[in-house]
């Protein structure tokens, strides 16, 4: 794995609901350019939208900014959504996270923390920094075509080639 990003993209937007779509489209375009699959791009869009919605709903009492940073590596993309608003205690929130009980009617599901649960489910790695506002760092690894290779790195023959 590479430790140095090939490219870095950053943008700051007002922390308003109408700008969440701009962030989703930006991440979608970047992920498409890098070579992510349709399903992975959809996962990235949902995770980023949830992180931005958390900023819009919880970071500021009045106007503020949310920042998006995308670090593109050879084998992964690292997305940071951050704000300078109010922080929260992630450990306390995490204690309340868990699997959703599918037998409960949707009206009885508890509100709060579901977005972070979803982000954690869709991304390969999630970290949260609460030192100044909140920064959610989400990592998704790039899955190239999964062709088996032998010990020398040569693609193994497919079943059709073996016959």
Short mmCIF file of C-alpha atoms in Angstrom, two decimals:
data_model
loop_
_atom_site.label_atom_id
_atom_site.label_comp_id
_atom_site.label_asym_id
_atom_site.label_seq_id
_atom_site.Cartn_x
_atom_site.Cartn_y
_atom_site.Cartn_z
CA UNK A 1 0.00 0.00 0.00
CA UNK A 2 1.10 3.54 -0.74
CA UNK A 3 1.30 6.11 2.06
CA UNK A 4 1.50 9.21 -0.10
CA UNK A 5 -1.61 10.57 -1.81
CA UNK A 6 -1.39 10.91 -5.60
CA UNK A 7 -3.86 13.80 -5.59
CA UNK A 8 -5.73 15.87 -3.03
CA UNK A 9 -8.98 17.75 -3.55
CA UNK A 10 -10.47 20.14 -0.99
CA UNK A 11 -13.55 22.32 -0.90
CA UNK A 12 -15.45 24.34 1.69
CA UNK A 13 -19.17 24.90 1.51
CA UNK A 14 -21.87 26.46 3.66
CA UNK A 15 -23.20 23.89 6.13
CA UNK A 16 -26.64 23.91 4.55
CA UNK A 17 -28.75 21.01 3.29
CA UNK A 18 -28.80 22.33 -0.28
CA UNK A 19 -25.02 21.83 -0.58
CA UNK A 20 -25.01 18.14 0.45
CA UNK A 21 -25.86 17.19 -3.14
CA UNK A 22 -22.86 19.19 -4.40
CA UNK A 23 -20.58 17.16 -2.13
CA UNK A 24 -22.21 13.88 -3.25
CA UNK A 25 -21.70 14.74 -6.93
CA UNK A 26 -18.10 15.81 -6.33
CA UNK A 27 -17.23 12.56 -4.56
CA UNK A 28 -19.06 10.57 -7.24
CA UNK A 29 -17.05 12.26 -9.99
CA UNK A 30 -13.74 11.75 -8.21
CA UNK A 31 -14.49 8.09 -7.43
CA UNK A 32 -15.57 7.44 -11.03
CA UNK A 33 -12.36 8.99 -12.33
CA UNK A 34 -10.28 6.79 -10.01
CA UNK A 35 -12.04 3.63 -11.20
CA UNK A 36 -14.45 2.61 -8.42
CA UNK A 37 -17.36 0.34 -9.31
CA UNK A 38 -20.92 1.62 -9.48
CA UNK A 39 -21.74 -0.05 -6.16
CA UNK A 40 -18.70 1.42 -4.41
CA UNK A 41 -19.52 4.88 -5.75
CA UNK A 42 -23.06 4.56 -4.39
CA UNK A 43 -21.64 3.51 -1.00
CA UNK A 44 -19.31 6.53 -1.02
CA UNK A 45 -22.15 8.90 -1.93
CA UNK A 46 -24.37 7.62 0.88
CA UNK A 47 -21.58 7.73 3.48
CA UNK A 48 -20.53 11.26 2.49
CA UNK A 49 -24.12 12.47 2.46
CA UNK A 50 -24.66 11.07 5.97
CA UNK A 51 -21.48 12.76 7.24
CA UNK A 52 -22.51 16.09 5.67
CA UNK A 53 -26.05 15.78 7.03
CA UNK A 54 -24.56 15.34 10.51
CA UNK A 55 -22.69 18.62 10.02
CA UNK A 56 -25.81 20.41 8.74
CA UNK A 57 -28.01 19.09 11.57
CA UNK A 58 -25.65 19.21 14.55
CA UNK A 59 -22.54 21.35 14.05
CA UNK A 60 -23.80 24.93 14.13
CA UNK A 61 -26.61 26.86 15.77
CA UNK A 62 -26.25 29.45 13.01
CA UNK A 63 -24.24 29.66 9.81
CA UNK A 64 -20.98 27.75 9.45
CA UNK A 65 -18.83 25.90 6.95
CA UNK A 66 -18.25 22.23 6.24
CA UNK A 67 -15.07 21.09 4.57
CA UNK A 68 -14.52 18.12 2.26
CA UNK A 69 -11.10 16.67 1.61
CA UNK A 70 -10.41 13.75 -0.76
CA UNK A 71 -7.00 12.12 -0.71
CA UNK A 72 -6.55 9.78 -3.65
CA UNK A 73 -4.07 6.95 -3.25
CA UNK A 74 -3.14 4.14 -5.58
CA UNK A 75 -5.33 1.66 -3.72
CA UNK A 76 -7.84 3.75 -1.77
CA UNK A 77 -9.64 7.04 -1.33
CA UNK A 78 -9.70 8.83 1.99
CA UNK A 79 -12.52 11.33 2.47
CA UNK A 80 -12.65 13.81 5.34
CA UNK A 81 -15.82 15.72 6.18
CA UNK A 82 -15.17 18.28 8.91
CA UNK A 83 -16.63 21.29 10.65
CA UNK A 84 -15.67 23.73 13.38
CA UNK A 85 -18.99 23.49 15.18
CA UNK A 86 -20.05 21.65 18.28
CA UNK A 87 -18.33 18.41 19.10
CA UNK A 88 -20.01 15.39 20.60
CA UNK A 89 -18.87 12.42 22.66
CA UNK A 90 -18.41 9.66 20.12
CA UNK A 91 -17.72 7.03 22.80
CA UNK A 92 -21.08 7.68 24.40
CA UNK A 93 -22.77 7.65 21.03
CA UNK A 94 -20.97 4.45 20.02
CA UNK A 95 -22.27 2.63 23.10
CA UNK A 96 -25.77 3.13 21.77
CA UNK A 97 -24.95 1.81 18.30
CA UNK A 98 -25.84 -1.69 17.28
CA UNK A 99 -27.72 -3.71 14.75
CA UNK A 100 -31.13 -2.47 13.78
CA UNK A 101 -33.92 -4.73 15.02
CA UNK A 102 -35.74 -5.61 11.82
CA UNK A 103 -38.79 -6.83 13.71
CA UNK A 104 -39.60 -3.37 15.11
CA UNK A 105 -41.88 -1.06 13.15
CA UNK A 106 -39.89 1.80 11.62
CA UNK A 107 -41.71 4.31 13.82
CA UNK A 108 -40.24 2.68 16.93
CA UNK A 109 -36.60 2.89 15.78
CA UNK A 110 -34.48 5.24 17.88
CA UNK A 111 -33.28 8.41 16.22
CA UNK A 112 -29.62 9.40 16.32
CA UNK A 113 -26.48 7.47 15.57
CA UNK A 114 -28.01 5.65 12.61
CA UNK A 115 -26.01 7.79 10.17
CA UNK A 116 -22.71 6.84 11.81
CA UNK A 117 -23.78 3.20 11.88
CA UNK A 118 -24.51 3.42 8.15
CA UNK A 119 -21.18 5.14 7.40
CA UNK A 120 -19.35 2.45 9.34
CA UNK A 121 -21.17 -0.26 7.40
CA UNK A 122 -20.45 1.20 3.95
CA UNK A 123 -16.81 2.24 4.37
CA UNK A 124 -13.75 0.05 4.99
CA UNK A 125 -12.40 2.27 7.78
CA UNK A 126 -13.92 5.16 9.74
CA UNK A 127 -12.18 7.43 12.24
CA UNK A 128 -13.51 10.46 14.07
CA UNK A 129 -11.47 13.36 15.44
CA UNK A 130 -13.18 15.70 17.90
CA UNK A 131 -10.38 18.08 18.81
CA UNK A 132 -11.76 21.15 17.03
CA UNK A 133 -15.28 20.53 15.82
CA UNK A 134 -15.74 17.10 14.27
CA UNK A 135 -13.79 15.46 11.45
CA UNK A 136 -14.95 12.12 10.06
CA UNK A 137 -12.26 10.31 8.09
CA UNK A 138 -13.72 7.62 5.82
CA UNK A 139 -11.58 5.23 3.80
CA UNK A 140 -12.69 3.01 0.92
CA UNK A 141 -10.23 0.64 -0.71
CA UNK A 142 -10.24 0.25 -4.47
CA UNK A 143 -11.20 -3.26 -5.59
CA UNK A 144 -9.58 -3.88 -8.96
CA UNK A 145 -10.69 -6.80 -11.07
CA UNK A 146 -10.15 -9.79 -8.88
CA UNK A 147 -8.11 -12.07 -11.11
CA UNK A 148 -6.25 -14.72 -9.19
CA UNK A 149 -2.49 -14.58 -9.54
CA UNK A 150 0.13 -17.24 -9.01
CA UNK A 151 3.14 -16.76 -6.72
CA UNK A 152 4.99 -14.88 -9.51
CA UNK A 153 2.15 -12.36 -9.98
CA UNK A 154 1.05 -13.92 -13.27
CA UNK A 155 -2.73 -14.11 -13.71
CA UNK A 156 -3.95 -17.67 -13.17
CA UNK A 157 -5.77 -19.24 -16.12
CA UNK A 158 -9.54 -19.00 -16.02
CA UNK A 159 -11.72 -22.11 -16.13
CA UNK A 160 -12.35 -21.49 -19.85
CA UNK A 161 -8.61 -21.36 -20.51
CA UNK A 162 -8.02 -24.63 -18.61
CA UNK A 163 -10.36 -26.58 -20.94
#
